[in-house]
Amino acid sequence: MAPLFSQTLYTWQQISGNWSVVSDNKESYLRENRGRSFNFDYSPLINHNSLITNQEVKFTTLSHSFALNSPASSTTFFTFFNALDYRQFYAVQFTGNANSIHTIALIQSTIKDTTLPKQAKGNFTITTLAAKEVSLEYGTTYTLTISVQGKTINAAIDNAQVLSHTLNEELEGGKIGFASKDCIPIIDNLVVYNGKEIVFADDFSKESIKKIVLQ
């Protein structure tokens, strides 16, 4: 399935890292190839290896498969959504050590001081809205599903709900994407619904990443 943003040349914008669509004899998928990231502290997405859609998406359900490989002693991967810029977004985040993925959390990134320029370092705050201990294996493929029902955000792994949090107001939509640090994520079969309508989908069978090197 080709991305539903086919009217544009690129579906995705690489913020940082080295993202590519990889094809082998059996399948194709999205992969971040560098693993290591650098903490320049301009935004959480620049501090990680990140990829973002070129267009905003309002959704009720988002799902994709993922596997994390080549972990370091501390590993992070998250799927972010409702991104208004590189410092304002929500995300479902996985963290782990060298042995396993041990925590899933719903996080929110906000701007500390809106009067400062975008180039100001450290001008963001990460808040954990909900968290739960898990035991997931590296190299194993899981399916993450994020659903939004009114003000409530739910996260499920392989159709089993693990997180739920109710916000003070409903989400208005924004860009979506992926970010990782100290691991090699493999992502596939992204499908995004708004109600019963598929508003965005990508099986990563075609390269559609615009790359501007930031680091």
CSV table of C-alpha atoms in Angstrom, one decimal:
chain,number,residue,atom,x,y,z
A,1,MET,CA,0.0,0.0,0.0
A,2,ALA,CA,1.4,3.4,-1.0
A,3,PRO,CA,1.2,6.2,1.5
A,4,LEU,CA,-2.0,8.2,1.2
A,5,PHE,CA,0.0,11.4,1.0
A,6,SER,CA,0.8,10.4,-2.6
A,7,GLN,CA,0.0,13.9,-3.9
A,8,THR,CA,3.3,15.0,-2.4
A,9,LEU,CA,6.8,13.9,-3.4
A,10,TYR,CA,7.7,13.0,0.1
A,11,THR,CA,5.5,11.5,2.9
A,12,TRP,CA,8.1,11.8,5.6
A,13,GLN,CA,10.7,14.3,6.8
A,14,GLN,CA,13.8,13.0,8.5
A,15,ILE,CA,14.6,15.3,11.5
A,16,SER,CA,17.7,13.4,12.7
A,17,GLY,CA,19.4,10.1,12.4
A,18,ASN,CA,19.6,7.9,9.3
A,19,TRP,CA,16.2,6.5,8.3
A,20,SER,CA,15.5,4.5,5.2
A,21,VAL,CA,13.1,2.0,3.7
A,22,VAL,CA,14.8,-1.4,3.5
A,23,SER,CA,13.7,-4.2,1.1
A,24,ASP,CA,14.9,-7.8,1.3
A,25,ASN,CA,13.6,-10.9,-0.5
A,26,LYS,CA,10.6,-11.3,1.8
A,27,GLU,CA,9.4,-7.8,2.8
A,28,SER,CA,10.1,-4.1,3.1
A,29,TYR,CA,10.1,-2.0,6.2
A,30,LEU,CA,11.2,1.3,7.8
A,31,ARG,CA,14.5,1.3,9.7
A,32,GLU,CA,16.7,3.7,11.5
A,33,ASN,CA,20.3,2.7,10.8
A,34,ARG,CA,22.5,4.7,13.1
A,35,GLY,CA,21.3,3.8,16.5
A,36,ARG,CA,23.4,6.3,18.4
A,37,SER,CA,21.9,9.8,18.8
A,38,PHE,CA,23.4,13.1,19.9
A,39,ASN,CA,22.0,15.4,22.6
A,40,PHE,CA,22.0,18.9,21.1
A,41,ASP,CA,19.1,19.8,23.4
A,42,TYR,CA,17.1,21.9,21.0
A,43,SER,CA,14.1,19.6,21.2
A,44,PRO,CA,13.3,16.0,22.2
A,45,LEU,CA,13.0,15.0,18.6
A,46,ILE,CA,16.4,16.4,17.6
A,47,ASN,CA,17.9,14.7,20.7
A,48,HIS,CA,16.6,11.4,19.3
A,49,ASN,CA,16.8,9.9,15.8
A,50,SER,CA,13.4,11.1,14.5
A,51,LEU,CA,11.1,11.0,11.5
A,52,ILE,CA,7.9,13.0,11.1
A,53,THR,CA,5.1,13.2,8.6
A,54,ASN,CA,4.9,16.2,6.3
A,55,GLN,CA,1.2,16.6,6.9
A,56,GLU,CA,-0.9,16.7,10.0
A,57,VAL,CA,-3.2,13.8,10.8
A,58,LYS,CA,-6.3,13.7,13.1
A,59,PHE,CA,-7.0,10.2,14.1
A,60,THR,CA,-8.9,7.9,16.4
A,61,THR,CA,-6.7,4.8,16.0
A,62,LEU,CA,-3.1,4.4,15.0
A,63,SER,CA,-1.3,1.1,14.7
A,64,HIS,CA,2.0,-0.3,13.5
A,65,SER,CA,4.4,-3.1,14.1
A,66,PHE,CA,7.8,-2.6,15.6
A,67,ALA,CA,10.9,-4.4,16.7
A,68,LEU,CA,13.9,-3.0,18.5
A,69,ASN,CA,17.4,-4.3,17.7
A,70,SER,CA,21.0,-3.7,18.8
A,71,PRO,CA,20.2,-2.2,22.2
A,72,ALA,CA,22.7,-0.2,24.3
A,73,SER,CA,22.7,-0.1,28.1
A,74,SER,CA,19.9,2.4,27.9
A,75,THR,CA,17.4,2.4,25.0
A,76,THR,CA,14.4,4.6,24.1
A,77,PHE,CA,11.8,4.4,21.3
A,78,PHE,CA,8.6,6.3,20.9
A,79,THR,CA,5.8,6.9,18.5
A,80,PHE,CA,4.7,10.5,18.7
A,81,PHE,CA,1.5,12.2,17.6
A,82,ASN,CA,-0.4,15.5,17.8
A,83,ALA,CA,3.0,17.2,17.1
A,84,LEU,CA,2.6,20.9,16.6
A,85,ASP,CA,6.4,21.4,16.4
A,86,TYR,CA,9.5,19.5,17.5
A,87,ARG,CA,8.8,20.5,21.2
A,88,GLN,CA,5.1,20.0,21.4
A,89,PHE,CA,3.7,16.5,21.1
A,90,TYR,CA,2.3,13.4,22.9
A,91,ALA,CA,4.0,10.0,22.6
A,92,VAL,CA,3.9,6.4,23.7
A,93,GLN,CA,7.5,5.7,24.8
A,94,PHE,CA,9.3,2.4,25.4
A,95,THR,CA,12.5,2.3,27.5
A,96,GLY,CA,14.8,-0.5,28.3
A,97,ASN,CA,18.2,-1.6,29.4
A,98,ALA,CA,20.7,-4.0,27.7
A,99,ASN,CA,18.5,-7.0,28.5
A,100,SER,CA,14.9,-6.1,27.8
A,101,ILE,CA,12.3,-3.3,27.3
A,102,HIS,CA,11.0,-2.7,30.7
A,103,THR,CA,8.7,0.4,30.7
A,104,ILE,CA,6.0,1.8,28.5
A,105,ALA,CA,4.8,5.4,29.2
A,106,LEU,CA,2.5,8.1,27.8
A,107,ILE,CA,4.5,11.3,27.7
A,108,GLN,CA,3.9,14.9,26.8
A,109,SER,CA,6.4,17.4,25.5
A,110,THR,CA,5.6,21.1,26.0
A,111,ILE,CA,7.5,24.4,25.6
A,112,LYS,CA,8.7,26.0,28.8
A,113,ASP,CA,8.9,29.6,27.6
A,114,THR,CA,7.0,30.6,24.4
A,115,THR,CA,8.8,34.0,24.3
A,116,LEU,CA,12.1,32.4,23.5
A,117,PRO,CA,13.2,31.6,19.9
A,118,LYS,CA,13.0,28.1,18.6
A,119,GLN,CA,16.8,27.9,18.7
A,120,ALA,CA,16.9,28.2,22.5
A,121,LYS,CA,18.4,25.1,24.1
A,122,GLY,CA,16.5,23.1,26.8
A,123,ASN,CA,13.3,25.1,26.3
A,124,PHE,CA,11.0,22.1,26.7
A,125,THR,CA,9.5,19.9,29.5
A,126,ILE,CA,8.8,16.2,29.3
A,127,THR,CA,5.9,15.1,31.5
A,128,THR,CA,5.0,11.4,32.1
A,129,LEU,CA,1.2,11.1,32.1
A,130,ALA,CA,1.0,7.3,32.7
A,131,ALA,CA,3.5,4.5,32.9
A,132,LYS,CA,3.6,0.8,33.4
A,133,GLU,CA,6.3,-1.9,33.7
A,134,VAL,CA,6.4,-4.4,30.9
A,135,SER,CA,8.7,-7.2,29.8
A,136,LEU,CA,9.3,-7.1,26.0
A,137,GLU,CA,12.1,-8.8,24.2
A,138,TYR,CA,14.5,-7.1,21.7
A,139,GLY,CA,14.3,-8.5,18.2
A,140,THR,CA,10.7,-9.6,18.7
A,141,THR,CA,8.0,-7.9,16.6
A,142,TYR,CA,5.1,-6.3,18.5
A,143,THR,CA,2.1,-4.3,17.3
A,144,LEU,CA,1.4,-1.0,19.0
A,145,THR,CA,-2.1,0.5,18.9
A,146,ILE,CA,-2.8,4.0,20.1
A,147,SER,CA,-6.5,5.1,20.2
A,148,VAL,CA,-8.0,8.4,21.1
A,149,GLN,CA,-11.6,8.5,22.4
A,150,GLY,CA,-12.7,12.0,23.2
A,151,LYS,CA,-10.1,13.2,25.9
A,152,THR,CA,-8.8,9.6,26.6
A,153,ILE,CA,-5.7,8.1,25.1
A,154,ASN,CA,-5.2,4.4,25.2
A,155,ALA,CA,-2.2,2.3,24.3
A,156,ALA,CA,-2.2,-1.5,23.6
A,157,ILE,CA,0.5,-4.0,22.7
A,158,ASP,CA,-0.7,-6.9,20.6
A,159,ASN,CA,-4.3,-5.9,21.3
A,160,ALA,CA,-3.9,-5.9,25.1
A,161,GLN,CA,-4.4,-2.5,26.7
A,162,VAL,CA,-1.5,-1.4,28.9
A,163,LEU,CA,-2.0,2.3,29.3
A,164,SER,CA,-4.9,4.8,29.6
A,165,HIS,CA,-5.0,8.5,30.4
A,166,THR,CA,-7.6,11.2,30.2
A,167,LEU,CA,-6.6,14.7,29.2
A,168,ASN,CA,-8.2,18.0,30.2
A,169,GLU,CA,-9.2,18.7,26.5
A,170,GLU,CA,-9.5,16.8,23.3
A,171,LEU,CA,-6.7,16.6,20.8
A,172,GLU,CA,-7.0,18.7,17.6
A,173,GLY,CA,-4.6,16.6,15.5
A,174,GLY,CA,-1.0,17.2,14.4
A,175,LYS,CA,1.9,15.4,12.8
A,176,ILE,CA,2.9,11.8,13.7
A,177,GLY,CA,6.3,10.1,13.7
A,178,PHE,CA,8.9,7.9,15.3
A,179,ALA,CA,12.0,8.6,17.5
A,180,SER,CA,14.7,6.3,18.9
A,181,LYS,CA,17.9,6.4,20.8
A,182,ASP,CA,20.6,3.7,21.2
A,183,CYS,CA,18.7,1.0,19.3
A,184,ILE,CA,17.8,0.1,15.7
A,185,PRO,CA,14.0,0.2,15.3
A,186,ILE,CA,12.2,-1.7,12.5
A,187,ILE,CA,8.7,-0.4,11.8
A,188,ASP,CA,6.1,-1.6,9.4
A,189,ASN,CA,2.4,-1.6,8.5
A,190,LEU,CA,1.4,1.8,9.8
A,191,VAL,CA,-2.4,2.3,9.5
A,192,VAL,CA,-4.2,5.4,10.8
A,193,TYR,CA,-8.0,5.7,11.1
A,194,ASN,CA,-10.3,8.6,11.8
A,195,GLY,CA,-13.4,6.7,12.8
A,196,LYS,CA,-13.9,4.0,10.1
A,197,GLU,CA,-11.9,5.9,7.4
A,198,ILE,CA,-8.2,5.2,6.8
A,199,VAL,CA,-6.7,8.7,6.7
A,200,PHE,CA,-3.0,7.5,6.4
A,201,ALA,CA,-1.3,4.2,5.7
A,202,ASP,CA,2.2,3.2,4.8
A,203,ASP,CA,3.6,-0.3,4.4
A,204,PHE,CA,7.0,1.2,3.6
A,205,SER,CA,7.3,-0.5,0.2
A,206,LYS,CA,8.5,2.7,-1.3
A,207,GLU,CA,11.1,5.2,-0.3
A,208,SER,CA,9.4,8.5,0.6
A,209,ILE,CA,11.7,10.2,3.1
A,210,LYS,CA,13.0,13.7,2.6
A,211,LYS,CA,16.4,14.0,4.3
A,212,ILE,CA,17.9,17.3,5.5
A,213,VAL,CA,20.9,16.5,7.6
A,214,LEU,CA,20.7,18.3,11.0
A,215,GLN,CA,23.4,16.4,12.7
